[in-house]
Amino acid sequence: MSDDDPLDALIETEKLLIRQEVSLLEVAAQTVANALDYDALGNLGEMANKYKVLTNDGGLKYRVIETSEACGFTGCCPSGRICCNPNHALQLHVFHPESSKDEAMMFIDRPCKCGQCCACCSICKQEMKVYKGPDSGPPGGEDNIENQIAYITQPTLGGFMSPELMVMDREDSEEMMFRVKARAFCCIGGICCDHTFDVTDSEGEYMGRIVKEAPEGFVDIVKELGTDADNFTLYVKQDLEKEKKAAMLASLHLLDYMFFESGGAVNVDLTGMMEGECPSATFKCCDCYCCGCLTPCTCYMGPSGEDEEGGDGEEPPPEDREEPPPPEEGDEPPPPEDGEEEEPPEEEEEEPPEEEEEEPPEEEEEEPPEEEEPPEEEE
């Protein structure tokens, strides 16, 4: 590898495996937040991400380390991990272990944005700036402008129903370097299948692809359900320019923060057990995508939360109440319920006796006299 250009390590690259490391503190905080049904508690344990970039045979190629503030501010607006995860401001430093463990060969800067909303203006469009090392100053500073190799952003309305990224040399450049487009339509995320993003140039020719891998085996399934750690595979053409390969690696990490950093796929609520109910669970099947907006599609399993009497412990309406049977003679009336005033007994008004109307005597119908038969004549 040449000492002049740190990106020379990408010249022979054709396939990279990206594995996000699991933070035990983050897992513990997220587990407690799920059990208590208090999502904000999980953000308190949010840690900076770390990735291992491996070769096809499993050897360590690079290490990617996030640098961000837990409670940072950009001007008067919060931009730290606790308040704004996963849309917080961050920097990613890419280290090549064979050359230097302290000096980054590439670093990436992402400002804080309003995520999961319509990508119709600059404050809502996700973006990244990619620089080649060495890191000689703050990201985006005057010392690093000459080292910038790519600018990544969302197009207006984010590709409509299919997520899309545009990659250029500079922010004000009119020429596009390449385009990253998801194969999915409307739905993205989930653990049932791979999610592929095609990388093509301005003329639509293949340059590579980014694959978010579905879990394989029991360990990967548990990691996917309970954490936000993910596995990716990057495929690139071997004869591609090293600057474009570096920009594709940065695009992969931007996609991870945009779509796959919102926590595990299952949320188990144990608060109902204190009231003698069964625990409930919510599974996220996928995210519905439209013009940059993300809406989770979930399935709920657990008690319905409605009481038998009228739902939510409320008193049933008056028409649904069962009236008590009338008291028998000699029994005392039941005491009034709480909040009800005892009404004085109503005096019964004596009704005047009804006069019986005399029915007129029925007239007997006179039967007609029977006709006498004439006597028979004797012969």
Coordinates of C-alpha atoms in Angstrom, one line a residue:
M1 CA 0.0 0.0 0.0
S2 CA 1.3 3.5 -0.9
D3 CA 2.1 5.9 1.9
D4 CA 0.8 8.8 -0.2
D5 CA -2.9 7.9 -0.5
P6 CA -4.6 6.0 2.3
L7 CA -7.4 4.9 0.0
D8 CA -5.0 2.6 -1.9
A9 CA -6.2 -0.1 0.5
L10 CA -9.5 -0.2 -1.5
I11 CA -7.9 -0.9 -4.9
E12 CA -8.2 -4.7 -4.8
T13 CA -11.5 -4.7 -2.8
E14 CA -14.4 -6.7 -4.5
K15 CA -16.5 -7.8 -1.5
L16 CA -16.7 -6.6 2.1
L17 CA -18.6 -8.0 5.1
I18 CA -19.7 -5.4 7.6
R19 CA -20.5 -6.7 11.1
Q20 CA -21.9 -4.3 13.8
E21 CA -20.7 -5.0 17.3
V22 CA -23.2 -5.5 20.1
S23 CA -23.0 -3.2 23.1
L24 CA -24.0 -5.0 26.4
L25 CA -24.9 -1.8 28.1
E26 CA -27.2 -0.8 25.2
V27 CA -28.8 -4.3 25.3
A28 CA -29.4 -4.0 29.1
A29 CA -30.9 -0.5 28.8
Q30 CA -33.2 -1.6 25.9
T31 CA -34.3 -4.7 27.8
V32 CA -35.3 -2.7 30.9
A33 CA -37.1 -0.1 28.7
N34 CA -39.1 -2.8 27.0
A35 CA -40.0 -4.6 30.2
L36 CA -41.2 -1.3 31.8
D37 CA -42.8 -0.1 28.5
Y38 CA -40.8 3.1 28.7
D39 CA -38.9 3.7 25.4
A40 CA -37.1 6.8 26.5
L41 CA -35.2 4.8 29.1
G42 CA -33.6 2.8 26.3
N43 CA -32.0 6.0 24.8
L44 CA -30.1 6.5 28.0
G45 CA -28.0 3.5 27.2
E46 CA -27.4 4.3 23.6
M47 CA -23.8 3.9 22.7
A48 CA -21.6 4.9 19.8
N49 CA -21.6 2.2 17.1
K50 CA -18.6 0.1 16.2
Y51 CA -18.2 -2.0 13.1
K52 CA -15.8 -4.6 11.8
V53 CA -15.2 -4.7 8.1
L54 CA -14.1 -8.2 7.0
T55 CA -12.8 -9.7 3.8
N56 CA -14.5 -12.6 2.1
D57 CA -12.4 -15.1 4.0
G58 CA -13.2 -13.5 7.4
G59 CA -10.0 -11.5 7.9
L60 CA -10.2 -8.0 9.4
K61 CA -9.9 -5.4 6.8
Y62 CA -11.0 -2.2 8.5
R63 CA -12.5 -0.9 11.8
V64 CA -15.2 1.8 11.7
I65 CA -15.8 3.7 15.0
E66 CA -18.5 6.3 15.6
T67 CA -17.7 9.5 17.4
S68 CA -20.7 11.4 18.8
E69 CA -21.9 13.2 21.9
A70 CA -24.5 11.7 24.2
C71 CA -26.1 15.1 24.9
G72 CA -24.7 17.4 22.2
F73 CA -26.2 20.6 20.8
T74 CA -26.0 22.2 17.4
G75 CA -26.6 25.8 18.2
C76 CA -29.7 25.7 20.4
C77 CA -31.0 22.4 19.0
P78 CA -30.2 19.1 20.6
S79 CA -28.2 16.7 18.4
G80 CA -26.9 14.0 20.7
R81 CA -27.6 10.3 20.8
I82 CA -29.9 10.4 23.8
C83 CA -32.4 12.8 22.3
C84 CA -32.0 12.3 18.5
N85 CA -31.0 8.7 18.0
P86 CA -30.7 7.5 15.2
N87 CA -30.7 10.9 13.5
H88 CA -28.0 12.4 15.7
A89 CA -24.9 14.2 14.5
L90 CA -21.9 11.8 14.3
Q91 CA -18.5 11.1 12.6
L92 CA -17.3 7.8 11.5
H93 CA -13.6 7.0 11.4
V94 CA -12.3 4.2 9.2
F95 CA -9.0 2.6 10.4
H96 CA -6.8 0.3 8.5
P97 CA -5.2 -2.0 11.1
E98 CA -2.2 -2.9 8.9
S99 CA -1.1 0.8 8.4
S100 CA -2.2 2.7 11.5
K101 CA -4.4 2.0 14.5
D102 CA -4.6 5.7 15.4
E103 CA -4.8 7.6 12.1
A104 CA -8.0 7.2 10.1
M105 CA -7.6 6.4 6.4
M106 CA -11.1 7.8 5.8
F107 CA -13.7 9.7 7.9
I108 CA -17.4 10.5 7.4
D109 CA -19.4 13.4 8.8
R110 CA -23.2 13.4 9.2
P111 CA -25.1 16.4 10.6
C112 CA -28.3 16.0 12.7
K113 CA -31.4 15.9 10.7
C114 CA -35.2 15.5 11.2
G115 CA -35.5 11.8 10.3
Q116 CA -38.4 9.6 9.3
C117 CA -40.3 12.6 7.8
C118 CA -40.9 13.8 4.2
A119 CA -37.7 14.6 2.4
C120 CA -39.0 17.8 0.9
C121 CA -36.5 20.3 2.4
S122 CA -32.8 20.3 3.4
I123 CA -33.5 19.9 7.2
C124 CA -35.3 16.6 6.4
K125 CA -32.9 15.2 3.8
Q126 CA -30.3 12.8 5.3
E127 CA -26.7 13.6 4.1
M128 CA -23.1 12.6 4.6
K129 CA -19.8 14.1 3.6
V130 CA -16.9 11.7 2.9
Y131 CA -13.2 12.7 3.4
K132 CA -10.0 10.8 2.9
G133 CA -7.4 10.7 5.7
P134 CA -5.5 11.7 7.5
D135 CA -7.9 13.5 9.8
S136 CA -6.3 16.9 10.0
G137 CA -9.1 18.9 11.7
P138 CA -12.8 18.9 12.6
P139 CA -15.0 17.2 10.0
G140 CA -16.1 19.7 7.3
G141 CA -13.5 22.2 8.5
E142 CA -11.3 24.3 6.3
D143 CA -8.4 21.9 6.6
N144 CA -10.4 19.1 5.1
I145 CA -12.2 20.7 2.2
E146 CA -9.5 19.6 -0.3
N147 CA -9.7 16.0 1.1
Q148 CA -13.5 15.6 0.4
I149 CA -14.2 12.8 -2.0
A150 CA -18.0 12.5 -2.0
Y151 CA -21.3 14.0 -0.9
I152 CA -24.3 11.8 -0.2
T153 CA -27.9 13.0 0.1
Q154 CA -31.5 12.1 -0.5
P155 CA -33.3 13.4 -3.6
T156 CA -36.4 15.5 -3.2
L157 CA -39.2 13.3 -1.8
G158 CA -36.6 10.5 -1.2
G159 CA -37.3 8.4 -4.2
F160 CA -41.1 8.3 -3.6
M161 CA -42.1 4.8 -2.7
S162 CA -38.5 3.3 -2.9
P163 CA -35.6 4.6 -0.9
E164 CA -32.9 6.3 -2.9
L165 CA -29.6 8.1 -2.3
M166 CA -27.6 10.3 -4.7
V167 CA -23.8 10.5 -4.5
M168 CA -21.8 13.4 -6.0
D169 CA -18.3 14.8 -5.7
R170 CA -19.4 18.0 -3.9
E171 CA -22.6 19.4 -2.5
D172 CA -23.0 21.9 -5.4
S173 CA -22.0 19.5 -8.1
E174 CA -24.4 18.9 -11.0
E175 CA -22.7 15.6 -12.0
M176 CA -23.8 12.5 -10.2
M177 CA -21.2 9.9 -9.3
F178 CA -23.7 7.1 -8.8
R179 CA -27.2 6.3 -7.4
V180 CA -28.2 3.9 -4.6
K181 CA -31.8 2.5 -5.1
A182 CA -33.7 -0.1 -3.0
R183 CA -35.3 -2.9 -4.8
A184 CA -38.2 -2.9 -2.2
F185 CA -41.4 -0.9 -2.9
C186 CA -43.1 0.8 0.0
C187 CA -42.0 -1.8 2.6
I188 CA -38.4 -2.0 4.0
G189 CA -36.9 -3.7 7.0
G190 CA -38.0 -6.8 8.8
I191 CA -36.1 -10.0 9.5
C192 CA -37.6 -12.4 7.1
C193 CA -35.5 -11.7 4.0
D194 CA -32.5 -9.8 2.6
H195 CA -32.8 -6.2 1.6
T196 CA -30.9 -5.2 -1.5
F197 CA -29.9 -1.7 -2.7
D198 CA -28.6 -1.5 -6.3
V199 CA -25.7 0.9 -7.1
T200 CA -25.8 2.2 -10.7
D201 CA -24.1 5.1 -12.5
S202 CA -25.9 8.0 -14.2
E203 CA -26.5 5.8 -17.2
G204 CA -28.0 2.9 -15.2
E205 CA -25.0 0.6 -15.5
Y206 CA -24.2 -1.8 -12.6
M207 CA -21.5 -0.7 -10.2
G208 CA -22.3 -2.8 -7.1
R209 CA -24.9 -3.5 -4.5
I210 CA -25.5 -3.3 -0.8
V211 CA -27.2 -6.1 1.0
K212 CA -28.7 -6.0 4.5
E213 CA -28.6 -9.7 5.4
A214 CA -31.4 -11.6 7.0
P215 CA -30.4 -13.4 10.2
E216 CA -29.0 -16.9 9.8
G217 CA -29.1 -19.2 12.8
F218 CA -30.3 -18.9 16.4
V219 CA -27.7 -16.4 17.5
D220 CA -28.4 -14.0 14.6
I221 CA -32.1 -14.2 15.2
V222 CA -31.7 -13.3 18.9
K223 CA -29.4 -10.4 18.0
E224 CA -31.9 -9.1 15.4
L225 CA -34.9 -9.4 17.8
G226 CA -33.3 -7.8 20.8
T227 CA -30.7 -5.3 19.4
D228 CA -30.1 -2.9 16.5
A229 CA -26.8 -4.6 15.5
D230 CA -27.0 -5.6 11.8
N231 CA -24.9 -7.5 9.2
F232 CA -24.2 -6.1 5.7
T233 CA -22.4 -7.2 2.6
L234 CA -20.9 -4.8 0.1
Y235 CA -20.3 -5.9 -3.5
V236 CA -18.3 -3.7 -5.8
K237 CA -16.6 -4.0 -9.2
Q238 CA -13.0 -4.7 -8.8
D239 CA -11.9 -2.2 -11.4
L240 CA -13.9 0.6 -9.9
E241 CA -12.1 3.8 -8.7
K242 CA -11.1 3.8 -5.1
E243 CA -12.9 7.0 -4.4
K244 CA -16.2 5.5 -5.5
K245 CA -15.6 2.4 -3.4
A246 CA -15.1 4.6 -0.4
A247 CA -18.3 6.5 -1.2
M248 CA -20.2 3.2 -1.4
L249 CA -18.9 2.1 2.0
A250 CA -20.1 5.4 3.4
S251 CA -23.5 5.0 1.7
L252 CA -23.9 1.6 3.4
H253 CA -23.5 3.2 6.8
L254 CA -25.9 6.0 6.0
L255 CA -28.5 3.4 5.1
D256 CA -27.9 1.6 8.4
Y257 CA -28.6 4.8 10.4
M258 CA -31.7 5.6 8.3
F259 CA -33.5 2.3 8.3
F260 CA -32.0 -0.3 10.7
E261 CA -31.0 1.6 13.9
S262 CA -34.5 2.0 15.5
G263 CA -34.0 -0.9 18.0
G264 CA -34.9 -4.6 18.0
A265 CA -37.7 -6.2 16.2
V266 CA -39.6 -7.3 19.3
N267 CA -40.8 -5.3 22.4
V268 CA -41.9 -7.3 25.4
D269 CA -44.0 -5.4 28.0
L270 CA -44.0 -7.0 31.5
T271 CA -45.9 -4.3 33.4
G272 CA -49.2 -6.2 33.1
M273 CA -47.8 -9.0 35.3
M274 CA -48.0 -6.6 38.3
E275 CA -51.8 -6.6 37.8
G276 CA -52.0 -10.4 37.3
E277 CA -52.2 -10.2 33.5
C278 CA -50.1 -12.0 30.9
P279 CA -47.1 -10.1 29.4
S280 CA -47.6 -8.5 26.0
A281 CA -45.3 -8.4 23.0
T282 CA -45.1 -6.2 19.9
F283 CA -43.4 -7.4 16.8
K284 CA -42.2 -5.0 14.0
C285 CA -42.9 -6.7 10.7
C286 CA -41.4 -3.9 8.5
D287 CA -41.4 -0.1 7.9
C288 CA -43.8 1.4 5.4
Y289 CA -41.9 4.0 3.3
C290 CA -43.3 6.9 1.3
C291 CA -41.3 10.0 0.2
G292 CA -38.9 9.7 3.1
C293 CA -41.5 9.0 5.8
L294 CA -41.3 5.8 7.8
T295 CA -44.2 4.2 9.6
P296 CA -43.7 0.9 11.5
C297 CA -46.0 -1.9 10.7
T298 CA -46.4 -4.0 13.9
C299 CA -48.3 -7.0 15.3
Y300 CA -49.5 -7.1 18.9
M301 CA -49.8 -10.2 21.1
G302 CA -51.3 -10.0 24.6
P303 CA -54.4 -9.2 26.6
S304 CA -56.9 -6.8 25.1
G305 CA -57.0 -4.6 28.2
E306 CA -60.8 -4.4 28.3
D307 CA -62.8 -5.4 31.4
E308 CA -65.8 -7.7 31.1
E309 CA -68.2 -5.1 32.7
G310 CA -67.7 -2.2 30.3
G311 CA -64.1 -1.9 29.2
D312 CA -61.2 -0.1 30.9
G313 CA -62.9 -0.5 34.4
E314 CA -65.6 2.1 33.6
E315 CA -69.1 1.8 35.0
P316 CA -71.5 0.4 32.4
P317 CA -74.1 2.8 31.0
P318 CA -77.4 2.9 32.8
E319 CA -79.3 1.1 30.0
D320 CA -77.0 -1.9 30.5
R321 CA -77.4 -2.2 34.2
E322 CA -79.5 -5.0 35.6
E323 CA -82.4 -3.8 37.7
P324 CA -82.8 -5.6 41.1
P325 CA -86.0 -7.6 41.5
P326 CA -88.8 -5.8 43.3
P327 CA -88.9 -6.5 47.1
E328 CA -91.4 -8.9 48.4
E329 CA -94.0 -7.9 51.0
G330 CA -92.6 -7.5 54.4
D331 CA -89.0 -7.1 53.2
E332 CA -87.2 -3.8 53.8
P333 CA -86.0 -1.9 50.7
P334 CA -82.2 -2.2 50.1
P335 CA -80.0 0.7 51.3
P336 CA -79.1 3.3 48.7
E337 CA -75.8 3.1 46.9
D338 CA -72.9 5.5 47.5
G339 CA -73.5 8.9 46.0
E340 CA -77.3 8.3 45.6
E341 CA -79.8 10.2 47.8
E342 CA -82.6 8.3 49.3
E343 CA -85.9 9.4 47.8
P344 CA -89.0 9.7 50.0
P345 CA -91.6 7.1 49.3
E346 CA -94.2 8.3 46.9
E347 CA -97.7 8.6 48.3
E348 CA -100.1 6.5 46.4
E349 CA -103.1 8.4 45.3
E350 CA -106.4 6.7 45.8
E351 CA -108.2 6.3 42.5
P352 CA -112.0 6.6 42.6
P353 CA -113.7 3.3 42.1
E354 CA -114.7 2.7 38.6
E355 CA -118.4 2.6 38.1
E356 CA -119.5 -0.6 36.5
E357 CA -121.6 0.0 33.5
E358 CA -124.7 -2.1 33.4
E359 CA -124.8 -4.1 30.3
P360 CA -128.3 -4.1 28.7
P361 CA -130.1 -7.4 28.9
E362 CA -129.7 -9.5 25.9
E363 CA -132.9 -9.8 24.0
E364 CA -133.8 -13.4 23.4
E365 CA -134.4 -14.2 19.9
E366 CA -137.9 -15.6 19.3
E367 CA -137.7 -18.9 17.5
P368 CA -140.2 -19.1 14.6
P369 CA -143.1 -21.5 15.3
E370 CA -142.8 -24.9 14.0
E371 CA -145.0 -25.7 11.0
E372 CA -147.4 -28.6 11.7
E373 CA -147.3 -31.3 9.2
P374 CA -150.7 -32.1 7.5
P375 CA -152.4 -35.3 8.7
E376 CA -152.0 -38.2 6.4
E377 CA -155.2 -39.2 4.5
E378 CA -156.5 -42.7 5.1
E379 CA -157.1 -44.8 2.1

